[in-house]
Amino acid sequence: MCFRVAMISLHTSPLAPLGRTRDAGGMNVYIRGLARELGRDGMYVDIFTRRSQPETPTVERIGERIRLIHLTAGPVAPLPPGELFPYVGEFTRRLARFAQDDEEARHGYDLLHTHYWLSAAAALPLANAWDIPHVTMFHTVERLKAQQGLASATPDLPLTPAQLIRIEHEGRIANSVDRIIVSTDHEGEQLRKLYGLSACHMRVIPCGVDLSAFTPGGLCSQPFATRDDRSFSAGDLLTRLENAHHEARATLDARLRLSGLPLLLFVGRLDPIKGIDLLLESVASMNIPAQLLVVGGDPQRPGGDPEIERLREWAGKLGIGDRVYFPGAIPQAELPTYYRAADALVVTSRYESFGLVAVEALACGTPVVAAPVGGLTSVVRDGENGLLTRWRSPAAFAERLDELLTDDALRLRLRAQARPSVERFDWRRIGDRVRALYAELTTARRHIAACSCF
Ligand code: UDP
């Protein structure tokens, strides 16, 4: 018997180009990766998203047993998430109609898996009408952002009506769904306190990462700790890692005309939550002159990317303008070269619910220097695969970056331990945990249905 999942990502398509805008990053990658993993294992996954371009077909097959379905709700144009709530009801009606009319969907869905509060709000009436389990992932929570002073660019201003609506609905969703998936214990604890939820209402399942795409390179194209890698001595392993690092560095030097200075890397959406200003201040405070590659944003946009221009100006004022490069967003398939080439990935985020880029860099054998926030504390282990430093302190970041760049033994040790430290995020393992949760919820539902027949 086939299992059908209706996945909803209302505000952003899983196929949206990553890192180019503030609305496409880790969540899009997660949905794609999870759907691929479920499809590979025999489940049917329909991902529903709002149509934002007129030319997109209603149904697109995007992988084995995976369909992407665009539903028209509101203007057919890109809209920021804060403007989408008025169209949630229309999205729900369109989805219900699609499920009635479509040849394949007519068999019915076994479970709803929603991402971000708008999708969960759209799914609540459907889960009731279809009497199927509803699993959600918030990815970010407005009240937690507000607590961190991140909900508004000007933290002293009162919350906007759109933010208040979101807060109200997130509370309702948290108490109505069958399970909330959180990526770390820390996130679970925060939600538990915020909404008075019991621990069994949540399931901690970390995000998965494609470990066959993100590798340290060199001889190794398979996950690193598998195959015959164990037969290499520690010295051989380091030589291979260093060779792959130098090879990638030569490629980037030629492509971007970098100088010979040590290379620090940022990868992500150019969003204030990522603390890129702090990163620039940290680089400017270092004793060792280093160059910084800021991957993200869209410099090809007509008129340029205002956030890149603002950061470029800030780098200039800090006196490091000639050492900071803004190549724009890079397709994920090319990112392994960037990670391998870097001496460290630096994550100065003010908050991260998980932090996929940290896992991707480690999977490529590159140490991570990070702020101890959110999910990063479950990925980066100080002195093992990277360095953790004080939050929001450029001086503390600068000190740890100097330490990493001057201590060769430390850097090599972190490099050697990077890949093994993230094998646990392999999609197969994470997929098993998601499947186990689905099975548990659908079995429980069938059991209740059977009991209520008497
Ligand atoms: N990403 C990318 N190209 C870019 C910038 C980002 O492919 O130019 C991807 C990156 O590989 C990662 C995701 O976008 O998988 C960012 O996820 P993360 O969890 O680090 O941040 P979020 O977007 O969730 O805040």
Coordinates of C-alpha atoms in Angstrom, one line a residue, residues 47-395:
I47 CA 4.6 19.6 -2.3
F48 CA 2.1 22.5 -2.5
T49 CA 3.3 26.0 -2.9
R50 CA 1.8 29.4 -3.9
R51 CA 2.1 30.3 -7.6
S52 CA 4.3 33.4 -7.9
Q53 CA 5.2 33.3 -11.6
P54 CA 2.5 33.1 -14.3
E55 CA 4.5 30.6 -16.5
T56 CA 4.8 27.8 -13.9
P57 CA 2.7 24.7 -14.7
T58 CA 0.2 23.5 -12.0
V59 CA 2.0 20.2 -11.6
E60 CA 5.7 19.6 -12.1
R61 CA 7.4 16.2 -11.5
I62 CA 10.6 17.1 -9.7
G63 CA 11.9 13.7 -8.6
E64 CA 11.1 10.0 -8.1
R65 CA 7.5 10.0 -6.8
I66 CA 7.7 13.8 -6.0
R67 CA 5.4 16.4 -7.5
L68 CA 5.5 20.1 -7.0
I69 CA 2.1 21.7 -7.3
H70 CA 1.6 25.4 -7.7
L71 CA -1.8 26.8 -6.5
T72 CA -3.0 30.3 -7.4
A73 CA -3.8 32.2 -4.2
G74 CA -3.6 36.0 -4.3
P75 CA -1.6 37.9 -6.9
V76 CA 0.6 35.8 -9.2
A77 CA 3.7 37.7 -8.2
P78 CA 6.5 37.3 -5.6
L79 CA 5.2 38.6 -2.3
P80 CA 7.0 38.8 1.1
P81 CA 5.7 36.3 3.7
G82 CA 4.4 39.2 5.8
E83 CA 1.8 40.0 3.1
L84 CA 0.5 36.4 2.5
F85 CA -1.9 35.8 5.4
P86 CA -5.0 37.2 3.6
Y87 CA -4.5 34.5 0.9
V88 CA -4.2 31.5 3.2
G89 CA -8.0 30.6 3.0
E90 CA -7.9 30.7 -0.8
F91 CA -4.8 28.5 -0.8
T92 CA -6.7 26.0 1.5
R93 CA -9.7 25.9 -0.9
R94 CA -7.5 25.5 -3.9
L95 CA -5.6 22.6 -2.3
A96 CA -8.9 20.9 -1.3
R97 CA -10.2 21.3 -4.9
F98 CA -6.9 19.9 -6.3
A99 CA -7.2 16.9 -4.0
Q100 CA -10.7 16.2 -5.2
D101 CA -10.0 16.6 -8.9
D102 CA -6.5 15.2 -9.5
E103 CA -6.2 11.6 -10.7
E104 CA -3.4 10.7 -8.2
A105 CA -4.4 12.9 -5.2
R106 CA -7.9 11.5 -5.4
H107 CA -6.6 8.4 -3.6
G108 CA -6.3 10.6 -0.5
Y109 CA -3.3 11.7 1.6
D110 CA -2.1 9.8 4.7
L111 CA -0.4 12.8 6.4
L112 CA 0.1 16.5 6.2
H113 CA 3.6 17.8 6.8
T114 CA 3.8 21.6 6.8
H115 CA 6.6 24.1 6.9
Y116 CA 6.4 27.6 8.4
W117 CA 3.3 29.0 10.1
L118 CA 1.5 30.1 6.9
S119 CA 1.5 26.5 5.6
A120 CA 0.4 25.1 9.0
A121 CA -2.5 27.6 9.1
A122 CA -3.6 26.6 5.6
A123 CA -3.5 22.9 6.6
L124 CA -5.4 23.0 9.9
P125 CA -8.9 22.8 8.3
L126 CA -7.7 20.1 5.9
A127 CA -6.3 17.9 8.6
N128 CA -9.7 18.0 10.3
A129 CA -11.7 17.4 7.2
W130 CA -9.5 14.6 6.0
D131 CA -9.0 13.2 9.5
I132 CA -5.2 12.7 9.0
P133 CA -2.2 13.5 11.2
H134 CA -0.6 16.9 10.8
V135 CA 3.1 17.4 11.5
T136 CA 4.6 20.8 11.4
M137 CA 8.0 22.5 11.5
F138 CA 8.0 26.2 12.3
H139 CA 11.6 26.8 11.1
T140 CA 11.3 30.2 12.9
V141 CA 8.9 31.5 15.6
E142 CA 7.9 35.1 15.8
R143 CA 7.8 35.3 19.6
L144 CA 11.3 33.8 19.8
K145 CA 12.6 36.3 17.2
A146 CA 10.9 39.1 19.3
Q147 CA 12.7 37.8 22.4
Q148 CA 16.0 38.0 20.6
G149 CA 15.2 41.6 19.4
L150 CA 15.1 40.3 15.9
A151 CA 11.5 40.7 15.0
S152 CA 12.0 44.2 13.9
A153 CA 14.9 46.1 12.3
T154 CA 14.3 48.6 15.1
P155 CA 13.8 46.5 18.3
D156 CA 12.2 49.3 20.3
L157 CA 9.3 49.7 17.9
P158 CA 6.0 47.9 18.8
L159 CA 5.2 44.7 16.8
T160 CA 3.3 45.3 13.5
P161 CA -0.3 44.0 13.0
A162 CA 1.2 41.3 10.7
Q163 CA 3.6 40.2 13.4
L164 CA 0.7 40.1 16.0
I165 CA -1.4 37.9 13.6
R166 CA 1.5 35.6 13.2
I167 CA 2.1 35.3 17.0
E168 CA -1.6 34.5 17.6
H169 CA -1.6 31.8 14.8
E170 CA 1.6 30.2 15.9
G171 CA 0.1 29.7 19.4
R172 CA -3.0 28.1 17.9
I173 CA -1.0 25.9 15.5
A174 CA 1.3 24.7 18.3
N175 CA -1.7 23.4 20.2
S176 CA -3.6 22.0 17.3
V177 CA -1.1 19.9 15.3
D178 CA -0.3 16.3 16.1
R179 CA 3.4 16.8 16.3
I180 CA 5.9 19.6 16.0
I181 CA 9.3 18.6 14.6
V182 CA 12.1 20.6 16.1
S183 CA 15.7 20.3 15.0
T184 CA 17.4 20.5 18.4
D185 CA 16.6 19.9 22.1
H186 CA 17.1 23.6 22.7
E187 CA 14.4 24.6 20.2
G188 CA 12.1 22.0 21.7
E189 CA 12.7 23.4 25.2
Q190 CA 12.0 27.0 24.0
L191 CA 8.7 26.0 22.3
R192 CA 7.7 23.9 25.4
K193 CA 8.1 26.9 27.6
L194 CA 6.5 29.3 25.2
Y195 CA 3.3 27.4 24.6
G196 CA 3.2 25.1 27.7
L197 CA 3.5 22.0 25.5
S198 CA 4.4 18.6 26.8
A199 CA 7.6 17.1 25.6
C200 CA 5.7 14.3 23.8
H201 CA 4.0 16.8 21.6
M202 CA 7.4 17.4 20.0
R203 CA 9.9 15.3 18.2
V204 CA 13.6 16.3 18.0
I205 CA 14.9 15.3 14.5
P206 CA 17.9 17.3 13.2
C207 CA 18.0 18.5 9.6
G208 CA 19.6 16.2 7.1
V209 CA 22.4 17.0 4.7
D210 CA 23.4 15.5 1.4
L211 CA 26.7 13.9 2.5
S212 CA 27.3 12.5 -1.0
A213 CA 27.4 16.0 -2.5
F214 CA 29.2 17.8 0.4
T215 CA 32.5 15.8 0.7
P216 CA 36.1 16.8 1.5
G217 CA 37.0 16.0 -2.1
G218 CA 40.3 14.4 -3.2
L219 CA 40.0 10.7 -3.7
C220 CA 36.8 10.6 -1.8
S221 CA 33.5 11.0 -3.5
Q222 CA 31.6 8.8 -1.1
P223 CA 30.7 9.7 2.5
F224 CA 34.1 10.0 4.1
A225 CA 34.0 7.5 6.9
T226 CA 32.8 4.7 4.6
R227 CA 34.6 2.5 2.0
D228 CA 38.3 2.0 2.4
D229 CA 39.0 5.3 4.1
R230 CA 39.6 3.6 7.4
S231 CA 42.6 1.9 5.9
F232 CA 44.3 5.3 5.6
S233 CA 46.6 6.4 8.4
A234 CA 45.8 9.7 10.2
G235 CA 48.7 11.2 8.3
D236 CA 47.5 10.1 4.9
L237 CA 44.1 11.4 5.7
L238 CA 45.5 14.8 6.6
T239 CA 47.5 14.9 3.4
R240 CA 44.4 14.1 1.4
L241 CA 42.4 16.8 3.1
E242 CA 45.2 19.4 2.6
N243 CA 45.6 18.5 -1.0
A244 CA 41.8 18.9 -1.6
H245 CA 41.9 22.2 0.2
H246 CA 44.8 23.5 -1.9
E247 CA 43.2 22.3 -5.1
A248 CA 39.9 24.0 -4.3
R249 CA 41.8 27.2 -3.2
A250 CA 43.6 27.3 -6.6
T251 CA 40.3 27.0 -8.4
L252 CA 38.8 29.9 -6.5
D253 CA 41.9 32.1 -6.6
A254 CA 41.7 31.8 -10.4
R255 CA 37.9 32.3 -10.6
L256 CA 37.7 35.2 -8.2
R257 CA 41.2 36.7 -8.4
L258 CA 41.7 36.3 -4.6
S259 CA 45.0 37.2 -3.0
G260 CA 47.3 34.8 -1.1
L261 CA 45.9 35.7 2.3
P262 CA 44.0 33.2 4.5
L263 CA 40.4 32.8 3.4
L264 CA 37.4 33.1 5.6
L265 CA 33.9 32.2 4.2
F266 CA 30.3 33.3 4.9
V267 CA 27.5 31.4 3.1
G268 CA 23.8 32.3 3.4
R269 CA 20.9 34.7 2.9
L270 CA 22.0 38.4 3.4
D271 CA 19.6 38.9 6.3
P272 CA 20.2 40.9 9.4
I273 CA 19.7 37.7 11.5
K274 CA 23.0 36.4 10.0
G275 CA 25.1 39.2 11.7
I276 CA 27.2 40.0 8.6
D277 CA 28.0 43.5 10.0
L278 CA 29.5 41.7 13.0
L279 CA 31.4 39.4 10.8
L280 CA 33.0 42.4 8.9
E281 CA 33.9 44.1 12.3
S282 CA 35.4 40.8 13.4
V283 CA 37.6 40.5 10.3
A284 CA 38.7 44.1 10.7
S285 CA 39.7 43.5 14.4
M286 CA 41.9 40.5 13.6
N287 CA 45.7 40.7 14.0
I288 CA 46.2 38.3 11.0
P289 CA 45.1 40.0 7.8
A290 CA 42.6 37.7 6.2
Q291 CA 40.3 37.9 3.2
L292 CA 36.6 37.2 3.4
L293 CA 34.2 35.8 0.8
V294 CA 30.6 36.7 1.4
V295 CA 28.5 34.2 -0.6
G296 CA 24.8 35.2 -1.0
G297 CA 22.7 38.0 -2.5
D298 CA 22.1 39.0 -6.1
P299 CA 24.7 41.5 -7.5
Q300 CA 23.3 40.9 -11.0
R301 CA 19.9 42.4 -10.0
P302 CA 19.0 45.5 -12.1
G303 CA 20.4 48.4 -10.1
G304 CA 22.5 46.1 -7.9
D305 CA 21.7 44.4 -4.6
P306 CA 21.2 47.1 -2.0
E307 CA 22.3 44.9 0.9
I308 CA 25.6 44.0 -0.9
E309 CA 26.2 47.7 -1.5
R310 CA 25.5 48.5 2.2
L311 CA 27.9 45.8 3.4
R312 CA 30.5 46.8 0.8
E313 CA 30.3 50.4 2.1
W314 CA 30.6 49.2 5.7
A315 CA 33.7 47.0 4.8
G316 CA 35.2 50.1 3.2
K317 CA 34.6 52.2 6.4
L318 CA 36.2 49.4 8.4
G319 CA 39.3 49.6 6.2
I320 CA 38.9 46.0 4.8
G321 CA 37.1 46.9 1.5
D322 CA 39.9 45.5 -0.6
R323 CA 39.8 42.1 1.3
V324 CA 36.1 41.4 1.1
Y325 CA 34.5 39.8 -1.9
F326 CA 30.8 39.5 -2.8
P327 CA 30.4 37.0 -5.6
G328 CA 26.6 36.7 -4.9
A329 CA 24.7 33.5 -4.3
I330 CA 26.4 30.3 -5.6
P331 CA 24.4 27.3 -6.8
Q332 CA 24.6 24.5 -4.2
A333 CA 26.3 22.1 -6.6
E334 CA 29.3 24.5 -6.6
L335 CA 29.5 25.2 -2.9
P336 CA 31.7 22.2 -2.0
T337 CA 34.7 23.9 -3.8
Y338 CA 34.0 27.1 -1.7
Y339 CA 33.8 25.3 1.6
R340 CA 37.0 23.2 0.8
A341 CA 39.0 26.2 -0.2
A342 CA 38.2 28.2 3.0
D343 CA 40.4 28.0 6.1
A344 CA 37.1 28.4 8.1
L345 CA 33.4 29.0 7.7
V346 CA 32.4 31.8 10.0
V347 CA 28.8 32.0 11.4
T348 CA 28.2 35.1 13.4
S349 CA 24.4 34.7 13.3
R350 CA 22.3 36.4 16.0
Y351 CA 20.0 33.3 15.8
E352 CA 20.0 30.0 13.9
S353 CA 17.3 27.4 14.4
F354 CA 19.7 24.8 12.9
G355 CA 22.4 26.2 10.6
L356 CA 22.8 23.9 7.6
V357 CA 25.8 25.7 6.2
A358 CA 27.8 24.7 9.3
V359 CA 27.1 21.0 8.6
E360 CA 27.9 21.4 4.9
A361 CA 31.2 23.0 5.7
L362 CA 32.2 20.4 8.2
A363 CA 31.1 17.7 5.7
C364 CA 33.7 19.2 3.3
G365 CA 36.4 19.0 6.0
T366 CA 36.3 22.7 6.9
P367 CA 36.3 23.9 10.5
V368 CA 33.5 26.3 11.6
V369 CA 33.9 29.3 13.9
A370 CA 30.5 30.1 15.3
A371 CA 28.4 32.0 17.8
P372 CA 26.9 29.7 20.4
V373 CA 23.3 30.3 19.3
G374 CA 20.4 28.0 18.6
G375 CA 21.2 24.8 16.6
L376 CA 24.9 25.8 16.1
T377 CA 25.7 24.5 19.6
S378 CA 24.5 21.0 18.6
V379 CA 26.7 21.0 15.4
V380 CA 29.9 22.9 16.4
R381 CA 31.9 21.4 19.3
D382 CA 34.5 23.8 20.6
G383 CA 38.0 22.5 20.0
E384 CA 36.7 19.3 18.3
N385 CA 35.4 20.4 14.8
G386 CA 35.5 24.1 15.2
L387 CA 35.5 27.0 17.7
L388 CA 32.6 28.6 19.6
T389 CA 32.9 32.2 20.7
R390 CA 31.1 34.8 22.7
W391 CA 27.9 36.1 21.1
R392 CA 27.9 39.5 19.4
S393 CA 31.5 40.3 20.2
P394 CA 33.8 41.2 17.2
A395 CA 36.8 41.1 19.5

